[in-house]
Amino acid sequence: MKNILFVFLFFVITVNVAISQWTSDSTQNTTIYSGSGDQVLTKVALTSDGGCFISWFDNRGSGYTVRLQRLNAQGIKQFAADGLVVSSNAQSSSLVDYDMIADDSNNAVITFTDVRDGNPIKPYAYKISSTGQFLWGANGITLWSDGVTNQPNPKVAQTSDGSYAFIWVYSSSPRRAQMQKLSRTGDKLWGASGIFISLQGSENVDWPKLVASDAGGIITMYSGYTGSFISPQNYRIYTQKFNSSGVSVWNPTAPDTVYSLGRITGFYNPNIGSDFNNGAVFTWYDDRASTNTGNPYVQRVNSAGVKQFPANGSSGITTGTFLRNQPFSVFVPSTSETYLFWRENNANQSQSGLYAQKFNSAGVRQWSDDGRVFLPLSTEVVTYIWAGARDTNIVCVYTQQTGGATYVTRALKTGPSGVVHWRISVASNPSSKTQMNTQIFRSSTGMVVTGWGDDRAGSSDIFAQNINLNGTLGNPTNINPLNNIIPDKFNLKQNYPNPFNPETKINFSIPAKTFVTLKIYSMTGQEVAELISSDMDAGEYSLNFSGLKLSSGSYVYRLTAGEFTDSKIMTLIK
């Protein structure tokens, strides 16, 4: 799996922006590292202050090292220009997947494998602060307990009690999964050997993942099958909840079955995501009709282990017999709706497009049995898909192969109606050839950040790009604090100059931290721009607004901050 590049996206907030390093040019993007050797397997982890961590495997020397960069809310590097060396321990020549999160104290928690203790590969965990301190020691924590078994693909989640749960493949015969839980200080909480997950008889465990649940517990997902990996038999997707002590909760004697109809290739990697209410959402595709095609499916299980959708999941589309793959879903807590995106292919898979479906809380399709077409079939093949939600705003980022080995990343925003509000290019350098493997994470703030590797400069280098919720790149709204004064009341002032062409300033005051939206409407009530949609600290702010893309006329701008709402009229004259 060497040189497979992973793109990770997160919603992050940038409010007090004075100097931004995020570029607004999709042909340039923000360079994280550019130099000799290949840089691969990029991960991005959101921090609560609006910044992020970006990690990658770095091959500028004689072998791969693991490196880390910290960006603040403005996209400015906080570590050395070429990144912090997390580990220079010996790596296998064939890399496997790894994982990284940012915890509730804005530390990076990274888990990966290497061969520092000899072959085969085994998992380790590191915790690094925002200032670059190694909180679990220079060589991290050894997760494994058996040094003679291959143990790839570790995953991590922070639990609600502040600890960290890990899960990875334990390649015994039959294959199992192994778990461990670490305290904040790196103590092993589930014994020296952790916990093993096994299935019945010769059934193999594969693709284990996890999300946090309530009371320090976790929800796990893993596939199970007999036969070979290439041609598996009796394929199933399982789930089990474990409490903070590692005791199984939902079914003590056997895992619950999410999917049991047996028609999936062993190469397929199903997904699990949080429903942000201590439950989980599962996404996969299968060929249950035995037509050698496949449809995308989704299932939601609540924190009590009760399936919210029909048994074996709800399909995004029921018409036709084409191959539908690369599915990914996102759950919206405020409406209890689930959005499912997938790649639609024609009969001979020479063309592909981007389709989606919306489900209500019971898993009933809302966009007809055909789904919604967001990108018609074309020869620009959709390769990878990501989706995330902020309130009822749904952002989908996808990569297309535009010709030969050239890849371009694009993004769109939609919502409950299925209307496309905007569509933009995110990374469009024509020499970029290796932008791929978009995967999903979701937060509740207002900007997307994506990181990847591509070879526009010859060897594979690391780049990143932010995407604002209003469909722009770079500095999102030019919001600046006016002073250090905490106002005693909410206030929205008249813009100035007014009339304007094409730029004007909007000043407002917030006496306490609250969730703020600032939107622009036409005189008929149609929303034409969303300038702010995020939590903001108390203060007095000035926002620069450009009406370059609007027609001449009068517009209403409306500020909503907690229970406070006020609107004023501004006039654009071109």
Coordinates of C-alpha atoms in Angstrom, one line a residue:
M1 CA 0.0 0.0 0.0
K2 CA 3.0 2.3 -0.4
N3 CA 2.5 5.7 -1.9
I4 CA -1.3 5.8 -1.4
L5 CA -2.1 9.3 -0.3
F6 CA -4.9 10.1 2.1
V7 CA -6.8 13.4 2.2
F8 CA -8.4 14.3 5.4
L9 CA -10.8 17.2 5.8
F10 CA -12.2 19.0 8.9
F11 CA -14.5 21.9 9.6
V12 CA -12.6 24.6 11.5
I13 CA -13.2 28.1 12.6
T14 CA -11.1 31.2 11.8
V15 CA -12.5 34.4 13.3
N16 CA -9.7 36.7 14.5
V17 CA -7.9 36.8 11.2
A18 CA -5.3 39.5 10.7
I19 CA -2.7 37.8 8.5
S20 CA -3.6 34.7 6.6
Q21 CA -1.3 32.2 5.1
W22 CA -4.1 30.3 3.5
T23 CA -4.0 31.0 -0.2
S24 CA -7.0 31.8 -2.3
D25 CA -5.5 30.4 -5.5
S26 CA -6.5 26.8 -6.3
T27 CA -3.5 26.5 -8.7
Q28 CA -1.0 27.2 -5.9
N29 CA -2.4 26.0 -2.6
T30 CA -0.6 26.2 0.8
T31 CA 2.7 24.4 0.8
I32 CA 3.3 22.3 4.0
Y33 CA 6.6 20.8 2.7
S34 CA 8.3 20.8 -0.6
G35 CA 11.7 19.1 -1.0
S36 CA 13.6 16.0 -1.9
G37 CA 12.1 12.6 -1.7
D38 CA 8.5 11.5 -1.6
Q39 CA 6.1 12.7 1.2
V40 CA 3.0 10.5 1.5
L41 CA 0.1 9.4 3.6
T42 CA -1.2 12.9 4.8
K43 CA -3.5 13.3 7.8
V44 CA -5.1 16.4 9.1
A45 CA -6.5 16.8 12.7
L46 CA -8.6 19.8 13.8
T47 CA -7.8 21.8 16.9
S48 CA -10.4 23.8 18.9
D49 CA -8.5 27.1 18.4
G50 CA -9.1 27.1 14.6
G51 CA -5.8 25.5 13.7
C52 CA -4.8 22.0 12.8
F53 CA -2.1 19.3 12.8
I54 CA -0.8 17.8 9.5
S55 CA 1.2 14.6 9.6
W56 CA 2.9 12.6 6.8
F57 CA 5.5 10.0 6.1
D58 CA 8.7 11.6 4.8
N59 CA 11.2 9.9 2.6
R60 CA 13.7 12.7 2.0
G61 CA 16.5 10.6 3.6
S62 CA 17.4 6.9 3.6
G63 CA 14.0 5.8 4.8
Y64 CA 10.6 7.0 5.9
T65 CA 10.2 9.2 9.0
V66 CA 7.0 10.4 10.5
R67 CA 6.7 14.2 10.6
L68 CA 4.2 16.7 12.0
Q69 CA 3.3 20.3 11.3
R70 CA 1.1 22.6 13.4
L71 CA -0.9 25.4 11.7
N72 CA -2.6 28.1 13.6
A73 CA -6.0 29.5 12.6
Q74 CA -4.4 31.7 9.9
G75 CA -2.6 28.7 8.4
I76 CA 0.8 29.8 9.7
K77 CA 3.3 27.1 10.6
Q78 CA 4.1 26.7 14.3
F79 CA 6.8 24.1 14.0
A80 CA 10.0 24.2 11.9
A81 CA 9.5 24.8 8.2
D82 CA 10.1 21.2 7.3
G83 CA 8.0 19.8 10.2
L84 CA 8.7 18.1 13.5
V85 CA 10.3 14.7 13.4
V86 CA 7.9 12.4 15.4
S87 CA 9.7 9.2 14.7
S88 CA 12.8 8.2 12.7
N89 CA 12.6 4.5 13.7
A90 CA 13.0 1.9 11.0
Q91 CA 9.9 1.5 8.8
S92 CA 8.8 -1.3 6.6
S93 CA 9.4 -0.6 2.9
S94 CA 5.6 -1.1 2.4
L95 CA 3.6 1.5 4.3
V96 CA 0.2 0.8 5.8
D97 CA -2.5 3.1 7.1
Y98 CA -2.3 5.0 10.4
D99 CA -4.3 7.5 12.3
M100 CA -4.2 10.9 14.0
I101 CA -6.6 13.0 16.1
A102 CA -6.4 16.2 18.0
D103 CA -7.6 15.8 21.6
D104 CA -9.6 18.1 23.9
S105 CA -6.3 19.8 25.0
N106 CA -5.2 20.4 21.4
N107 CA -2.5 17.7 21.5
A108 CA -1.9 15.5 18.5
V109 CA -2.3 11.8 19.2
I110 CA -0.7 9.7 16.4
T111 CA -0.7 5.9 16.1
F112 CA 1.3 4.1 13.4
T113 CA 3.4 1.0 12.8
D114 CA 7.1 0.4 12.3
V115 CA 9.8 -2.3 12.7
R116 CA 12.0 -0.7 15.3
D117 CA 11.8 -4.0 17.3
G118 CA 12.2 -6.1 14.2
N119 CA 9.8 -7.5 11.7
P120 CA 6.8 -7.8 11.4
I121 CA 5.2 -4.3 11.8
K122 CA 3.6 -3.4 15.2
P123 CA 1.7 -0.3 16.5
Y124 CA 2.9 2.5 18.6
A125 CA 1.3 5.7 19.9
Y126 CA 2.6 9.3 20.4
K127 CA 1.1 12.3 22.1
I128 CA 2.6 15.7 21.1
S129 CA 1.5 19.1 22.4
S130 CA 0.8 22.2 20.4
T131 CA 4.3 23.4 21.3
G132 CA 6.0 20.2 20.1
Q133 CA 6.5 18.5 23.4
F134 CA 6.6 14.7 23.4
L135 CA 4.1 14.0 26.3
W136 CA 4.4 10.2 26.1
G137 CA 8.2 10.2 25.7
A138 CA 10.5 10.4 22.8
N139 CA 9.6 6.9 21.6
G140 CA 5.9 7.0 22.4
I141 CA 4.0 4.1 23.9
T142 CA 4.2 0.5 22.7
L143 CA 0.7 -0.8 22.1
W144 CA 1.5 -4.3 21.0
S145 CA 2.0 -7.3 23.3
D146 CA 3.1 -9.9 20.8
G147 CA 6.2 -9.2 18.8
V148 CA 5.9 -12.0 16.3
T149 CA 2.5 -11.2 14.7
N150 CA 1.9 -8.7 11.9
Q151 CA -0.3 -5.9 13.3
P152 CA -1.3 -3.2 10.8
N153 CA -3.7 -0.3 10.4
P154 CA -4.1 1.2 14.0
K155 CA -7.0 3.6 14.7
V156 CA -7.5 5.9 17.6
A157 CA -10.4 7.9 19.2
Q158 CA -10.6 10.0 22.4
T159 CA -13.2 8.7 24.8
S160 CA -15.6 10.9 26.8
D161 CA -13.6 10.3 30.0
G162 CA -10.5 11.9 28.4
S163 CA -8.7 8.6 27.7
Y164 CA -7.7 7.2 24.3
A165 CA -8.9 3.9 22.7
F166 CA -6.9 2.2 20.0
I167 CA -7.8 -0.7 17.7
W168 CA -5.8 -2.5 15.0
V169 CA -5.5 -5.8 13.0
Y170 CA -3.9 -8.7 14.7
S171 CA -2.9 -11.0 11.8
S172 CA -3.3 -14.4 13.5
S173 CA -5.0 -17.4 11.9
P174 CA -7.9 -16.7 11.9
R175 CA -7.3 -12.9 11.9
R176 CA -8.4 -11.0 15.0
A177 CA -8.5 -7.4 16.2
Q178 CA -6.7 -6.0 19.3
M179 CA -7.6 -3.0 21.4
Q180 CA -6.0 -1.0 24.1
K181 CA -6.9 2.1 26.1
L182 CA -4.4 4.6 27.4
S183 CA -4.9 7.2 30.1
R184 CA -4.0 10.9 29.5
T185 CA -0.5 10.1 30.9
G186 CA -0.1 7.0 28.7
D187 CA -0.9 4.2 31.3
K188 CA -2.4 1.1 29.8
L189 CA -6.0 0.7 31.2
W190 CA -6.9 -2.6 29.6
G191 CA -4.1 -4.7 30.9
A192 CA -0.7 -5.4 29.4
S193 CA -2.2 -7.4 26.5
G194 CA -5.3 -5.3 25.9
I195 CA -8.5 -6.9 24.6
F196 CA -8.8 -9.3 21.6
I197 CA -11.8 -9.4 19.3
S198 CA -12.4 -12.8 17.8
L199 CA -15.2 -14.3 15.6
Q200 CA -16.5 -17.9 15.4
G201 CA -14.5 -20.7 13.9
S202 CA -12.3 -19.7 11.0
E203 CA -14.0 -16.3 10.4
N204 CA -11.4 -13.6 9.9
V205 CA -11.7 -10.1 11.4
D206 CA -10.7 -7.2 9.1
W207 CA -10.9 -3.3 8.8
P208 CA -11.5 -2.6 12.5
K209 CA -12.4 1.0 13.4
L210 CA -14.0 2.8 16.4
V211 CA -15.9 5.9 17.5
A212 CA -16.4 7.3 21.0
S213 CA -19.6 6.7 22.8
D214 CA -21.0 7.7 26.3
A215 CA -19.5 7.1 29.7
G216 CA -16.0 6.5 28.4
G217 CA -17.1 3.7 26.1
I218 CA -16.5 3.0 22.4
I219 CA -18.4 1.6 19.5
T220 CA -16.4 -0.7 17.2
M221 CA -16.9 -1.8 13.6
Y222 CA -15.2 -4.6 11.8
S223 CA -15.8 -7.0 8.9
G224 CA -15.8 -10.7 9.1
Y225 CA -15.5 -13.4 6.5
T226 CA -14.2 -16.9 5.7
G227 CA -12.2 -17.9 2.6
S228 CA -9.6 -15.8 1.0
F229 CA -9.2 -12.0 1.1
I230 CA -9.6 -11.8 -2.7
S231 CA -12.7 -13.9 -2.8
P232 CA -14.3 -13.8 0.7
Q233 CA -17.3 -16.0 1.7
N234 CA -20.1 -15.2 4.2
Y235 CA -19.0 -11.5 4.4
R236 CA -20.5 -9.6 7.3
I237 CA -20.1 -6.2 9.0
Y238 CA -20.2 -6.3 12.8
T239 CA -20.4 -3.8 15.6
Q240 CA -20.0 -4.0 19.4
K241 CA -20.0 -1.5 22.1
F242 CA -17.5 -1.7 25.0
N243 CA -17.7 0.3 28.2
S244 CA -14.9 2.2 29.8
S245 CA -13.5 -1.0 31.4
G246 CA -13.5 -2.8 28.0
V247 CA -16.5 -5.0 28.8
S248 CA -18.9 -5.7 25.8
V249 CA -22.2 -4.0 26.3
W250 CA -24.7 -4.7 23.5
N251 CA -24.3 -8.5 23.3
P252 CA -21.8 -10.0 25.7
T253 CA -21.6 -13.3 23.8
A254 CA -21.4 -12.2 20.2
P255 CA -21.2 -8.9 18.2
D256 CA -24.3 -7.4 16.6
T257 CA -24.6 -7.7 12.8
V258 CA -24.9 -4.5 10.7
Y259 CA -24.8 -6.4 7.4
S260 CA -25.1 -10.2 6.9
L261 CA -25.9 -10.9 3.2
G262 CA -22.4 -11.9 2.2
R263 CA -21.8 -10.1 -1.1
I264 CA -18.8 -7.7 -0.7
T265 CA -15.2 -8.0 -1.8
G266 CA -12.6 -8.4 0.9
F267 CA -10.8 -5.4 -0.6
Y268 CA -13.6 -3.1 0.4
N269 CA -13.1 -1.0 3.5
P270 CA -16.5 -0.1 5.2
N271 CA -16.7 3.1 7.3
I272 CA -18.0 4.1 10.7
G273 CA -18.7 7.7 11.9
S274 CA -20.2 9.2 14.9
D275 CA -23.9 10.4 15.0
F276 CA -22.7 13.0 17.6
N277 CA -25.3 11.5 20.1
N278 CA -23.1 8.6 21.3
G279 CA -24.3 6.3 18.4
A280 CA -22.7 5.4 15.1
V281 CA -23.4 5.6 11.4
F282 CA -22.1 2.7 9.1
T283 CA -21.6 3.0 5.4
W284 CA -20.7 0.4 2.8
Y285 CA -21.7 -1.0 -0.6
D286 CA -22.7 -4.6 -1.5
D287 CA -24.0 -6.7 -4.3
R288 CA -26.9 -8.4 -2.4
A289 CA -28.7 -8.9 -5.7
S290 CA -25.8 -10.9 -7.1
T291 CA -25.6 -8.9 -10.3
N292 CA -21.8 -8.3 -10.1
T293 CA -22.6 -4.6 -9.5
G294 CA -23.4 -3.0 -6.1
N295 CA -25.4 -0.3 -4.3
P296 CA -24.4 2.0 -1.4
Y297 CA -26.0 1.4 2.0
V298 CA -26.1 3.1 5.3
Q299 CA -27.2 2.1 8.9
R300 CA -27.5 4.1 12.1
V301 CA -27.2 2.5 15.5
N302 CA -28.0 4.5 18.6
S303 CA -26.1 4.4 21.9
A304 CA -28.3 1.6 23.2
G305 CA -27.5 -0.6 20.2
V306 CA -30.9 -0.2 18.5
K307 CA -30.8 -0.1 14.7
Q308 CA -32.6 3.0 13.4
F309 CA -32.8 1.9 9.8
P310 CA -34.1 -1.4 8.3
A311 CA -32.1 -4.6 8.8
N312 CA -29.1 -4.7 6.5
G313 CA -29.3 -1.0 5.9
S314 CA -31.1 1.5 3.6
S315 CA -29.9 1.7 0.0
G316 CA -29.2 5.1 -1.5
I317 CA -30.6 4.1 -4.9
T318 CA -32.8 1.2 -6.0
T319 CA -33.1 1.7 -9.8
G320 CA -30.7 0.3 -12.4
T321 CA -28.0 -2.3 -12.0
F322 CA -24.8 -0.2 -12.3
L323 CA -21.8 -0.3 -9.9
R324 CA -22.2 2.3 -7.2
N325 CA -19.1 2.6 -5.0
Q326 CA -17.0 5.0 -2.9
P327 CA -19.9 5.6 -0.6
F328 CA -19.6 8.0 2.4
S329 CA -22.3 9.4 4.7
V330 CA -22.7 12.3 7.1
F331 CA -25.3 12.6 9.9
V332 CA -27.0 15.9 10.8
P333 CA -28.0 15.9 14.5
S334 CA -30.3 18.9 14.3
T335 CA -32.6 17.2 11.8
S336 CA -31.7 13.5 12.4
E337 CA -31.1 13.2 8.7
T338 CA -28.4 11.2 7.0
Y339 CA -26.8 12.2 3.7
L340 CA -25.1 9.5 1.6
F341 CA -22.8 10.3 -1.4
W342 CA -21.4 7.8 -3.8
R343 CA -19.8 7.3 -7.2
E344 CA -22.2 6.4 -9.9
N345 CA -20.7 4.4 -12.9
N346 CA -22.1 3.5 -16.3
A347 CA -22.4 -0.1 -17.5
N348 CA -18.7 -0.6 -18.6
Q349 CA -17.3 1.8 -15.9
S350 CA -15.9 4.2 -18.5
Q351 CA -17.8 7.1 -17.0
S352 CA -18.7 8.1 -13.5
G353 CA -20.6 10.9 -11.6
L354 CA -21.4 12.0 -8.1
Y355 CA -24.9 11.0 -6.7
A356 CA -26.4 11.4 -3.3
Q357 CA -29.4 10.5 -1.2
K358 CA -31.0 12.0 1.9
F359 CA -32.7 9.7 4.6
N360 CA -35.0 10.7 7.3
S361 CA -34.6 9.4 10.9
A362 CA -36.1 6.0 10.0
G363 CA -33.8 5.5 7.0
V364 CA -36.5 6.3 4.4
R365 CA -35.2 7.8 1.1
Q366 CA -36.2 11.5 0.7
W367 CA -34.8 12.2 -2.8
S368 CA -36.8 9.5 -4.7
D369 CA -35.5 6.0 -5.4
D370 CA -33.0 7.5 -8.0
G371 CA -31.2 9.8 -5.6
R372 CA -30.0 13.3 -6.5
V373 CA -27.5 13.9 -9.4
F374 CA -24.7 16.3 -8.3
L375 CA -22.3 15.5 -11.1
P376 CA -23.6 13.8 -14.3
L377 CA -21.8 10.8 -15.8
S378 CA -18.7 11.9 -17.7
T379 CA -15.2 10.6 -18.7
E380 CA -13.7 12.7 -15.8
V381 CA -13.8 9.8 -13.4
V382 CA -14.7 10.5 -9.8
T383 CA -12.0 8.8 -7.7
Y384 CA -12.7 9.7 -4.0
I385 CA -15.4 11.4 -2.1
W386 CA -15.7 13.3 1.3
A387 CA -18.7 14.9 2.9
G388 CA -19.3 16.8 6.1
A389 CA -22.0 18.9 7.7
R390 CA -22.2 22.2 9.5
D391 CA -25.7 22.7 10.8
T392 CA -27.8 21.8 7.7
N393 CA -25.0 22.9 5.3
I394 CA -23.5 19.9 3.6
V395 CA -20.1 20.2 1.9
C396 CA -18.9 17.5 -0.4
V397 CA -15.3 17.4 -1.6
Y398 CA -14.4 15.0 -4.4
T399 CA -11.5 14.3 -6.7
Q400 CA -11.7 13.7 -10.4
Q401 CA -9.2 12.2 -12.8
T402 CA -9.4 14.7 -15.6
G403 CA -7.2 13.0 -18.2
G404 CA -4.3 10.6 -18.1
A405 CA -2.9 10.7 -14.6
T406 CA -4.0 14.2 -13.7
Y407 CA -6.3 14.7 -10.7
V408 CA -8.3 17.8 -9.7
T409 CA -10.1 18.3 -6.4
R410 CA -13.4 20.2 -6.3
A411 CA -16.0 21.0 -3.7
L412 CA -19.7 21.8 -3.6
K413 CA -22.2 22.9 -0.9
T414 CA -25.8 21.7 -0.7
G415 CA -28.5 21.3 2.0
P416 CA -31.9 19.7 2.7
S417 CA -33.4 20.7 -0.6
G418 CA -30.5 19.2 -2.6
V419 CA -29.8 22.4 -4.5
V420 CA -26.1 23.1 -5.2
H421 CA -25.3 26.5 -3.6
W422 CA -21.8 26.7 -5.0
R423 CA -19.2 24.5 -6.7
I424 CA -15.5 25.4 -6.7
S425 CA -12.0 24.1 -7.7
V426 CA -9.9 23.3 -4.6
A427 CA -6.7 22.0 -6.1
S428 CA -6.4 22.5 -9.8
N429 CA -2.7 22.7 -10.6
P430 CA -2.5 20.8 -14.0
S431 CA 0.7 18.9 -13.0
S432 CA -0.9 17.5 -9.9
K433 CA -1.1 13.7 -10.4
T434 CA -1.6 12.1 -7.1
Q435 CA -4.5 13.8 -5.2
M436 CA -6.5 10.9 -3.9
N437 CA -8.2 9.0 -1.0
T438 CA -10.5 11.7 0.4
Q439 CA -11.9 10.6 3.8
I440 CA -14.4 12.1 6.1
F441 CA -14.3 13.7 9.6
R442 CA -16.9 16.2 10.8
S443 CA -16.9 19.0 13.4
S444 CA -19.4 21.7 14.2
T445 CA -17.7 24.9 13.1
G446 CA -17.3 26.6 9.8
M447 CA -14.4 25.9 7.4
V448 CA -12.9 22.9 5.6
V449 CA -9.2 22.1 5.6
T450 CA -7.8 19.4 3.3
G451 CA -4.2 18.1 3.1
W452 CA -2.7 15.8 0.4
G453 CA 0.4 14.9 -1.5
D454 CA 1.0 15.6 -5.2
D455 CA 4.0 15.7 -7.5
R456 CA 3.6 19.1 -9.2
A457 CA 7.2 19.8 -8.4
G458 CA 8.5 16.4 -9.4
S459 CA 8.5 14.4 -6.2
S460 CA 5.4 14.1 -4.0
D461 CA 5.2 17.1 -1.7
I462 CA 2.6 18.0 0.9
F463 CA 0.0 20.7 0.3
A464 CA -3.1 22.0 2.1
Q465 CA -6.1 24.2 1.3
N466 CA -8.9 25.7 3.3
I467 CA -12.5 25.9 1.9
N468 CA -14.8 28.5 3.4
L469 CA -18.5 27.8 4.0
N470 CA -19.4 30.6 1.5
G471 CA -17.5 28.8 -1.3
T472 CA -14.2 30.8 -1.2
L473 CA -10.6 29.9 -0.5
G474 CA -8.2 31.7 1.7
N475 CA -9.0 34.3 4.4
P476 CA -12.7 33.6 4.9
T477 CA -14.3 36.8 5.8
N478 CA -11.6 39.4 6.7
I479 CA -13.0 39.7 10.3
N480 CA -10.8 41.7 12.6
P481 CA -11.2 42.7 16.2
L482 CA -11.4 46.5 16.6
N483 CA -10.0 46.7 20.1
N484 CA -9.8 44.8 23.5
I485 CA -13.0 46.3 24.8
I486 CA -15.8 43.9 25.9
P487 CA -19.1 45.7 24.9
D488 CA -22.1 45.7 27.2
K489 CA -24.7 45.0 24.5
F490 CA -25.2 43.5 21.1
N491 CA -25.1 46.0 18.2
L492 CA -25.1 45.9 14.4
K493 CA -24.0 49.1 12.8
Q494 CA -24.8 50.5 9.4
N495 CA -22.2 49.5 6.8
Y496 CA -19.8 52.1 5.4
P497 CA -19.4 53.4 2.8
N498 CA -23.0 53.1 1.8
P499 CA -23.7 53.0 -1.1
F500 CA -20.5 51.0 -2.0
N501 CA -18.6 49.6 -4.9
P502 CA -17.4 46.9 -4.6
E503 CA -16.3 46.8 -0.9
T504 CA -17.8 47.9 2.4
K505 CA -17.3 47.4 6.1
I506 CA -19.8 45.9 8.6
N507 CA -19.1 46.5 12.3
F508 CA -20.8 44.7 15.1
S509 CA -20.5 44.0 18.9
I510 CA -21.0 40.9 20.9
P511 CA -21.0 41.1 24.8
A512 CA -20.6 37.4 25.4
K513 CA -19.3 34.3 23.6
T514 CA -22.1 33.0 21.4
F515 CA -22.9 31.4 18.1
V516 CA -23.1 34.1 15.3
T517 CA -24.4 34.2 11.8
L518 CA -24.1 37.1 9.4
K519 CA -26.0 36.6 6.1
I520 CA -26.7 38.7 3.0
Y521 CA -30.2 38.5 1.4
S522 CA -31.7 40.0 -1.7
M523 CA -34.8 42.3 -1.3
T524 CA -36.9 39.3 -2.2
G525 CA -35.5 37.3 0.8
Q526 CA -33.1 35.0 -1.1
E527 CA -29.9 34.3 0.7
V528 CA -27.0 35.3 -1.5
A529 CA -24.0 35.0 0.9
E530 CA -23.2 33.6 4.4
L531 CA -20.3 35.6 5.9
I532 CA -20.2 34.2 9.4
S533 CA -21.5 30.9 10.9
S534 CA -19.5 30.1 14.0
D535 CA -18.9 30.6 17.7
M536 CA -17.3 34.0 18.4
D537 CA -15.8 35.5 21.6
A538 CA -17.1 38.7 23.1
G539 CA -15.7 41.8 21.4
E540 CA -16.2 44.5 18.8
Y541 CA -15.5 43.3 15.2
S542 CA -15.2 44.8 11.7
L543 CA -15.8 42.7 8.6
N544 CA -14.8 43.6 5.1
F545 CA -17.4 42.5 2.5
S546 CA -17.0 42.5 -1.2
G547 CA -20.0 42.7 -3.5
L548 CA -17.9 41.9 -6.6
K549 CA -20.0 38.9 -7.5
L550 CA -23.3 40.6 -6.9
S551 CA -25.5 42.7 -9.2
S552 CA -26.2 46.4 -8.4
G553 CA -29.1 46.9 -6.0
S554 CA -30.1 46.9 -2.4
Y555 CA -29.5 44.0 0.0
V556 CA -30.3 43.1 3.6
Y557 CA -27.6 42.0 5.9
R558 CA -28.8 40.2 9.1
L559 CA -26.8 39.5 12.2
T560 CA -28.0 36.7 14.6
A561 CA -26.1 36.2 17.8
G562 CA -27.8 34.0 20.4
E563 CA -31.3 35.5 20.8
F564 CA -30.3 38.8 19.3
T565 CA -31.2 39.6 15.7
D566 CA -30.9 42.8 13.7
S567 CA -31.0 43.7 10.0
K568 CA -30.0 46.7 7.9
I569 CA -30.0 47.6 4.3
M570 CA -27.0 48.3 2.1
T571 CA -26.8 49.4 -1.5
L572 CA -24.3 48.2 -4.1
I573 CA -23.8 50.6 -7.1
K574 CA -21.6 49.4 -10.0

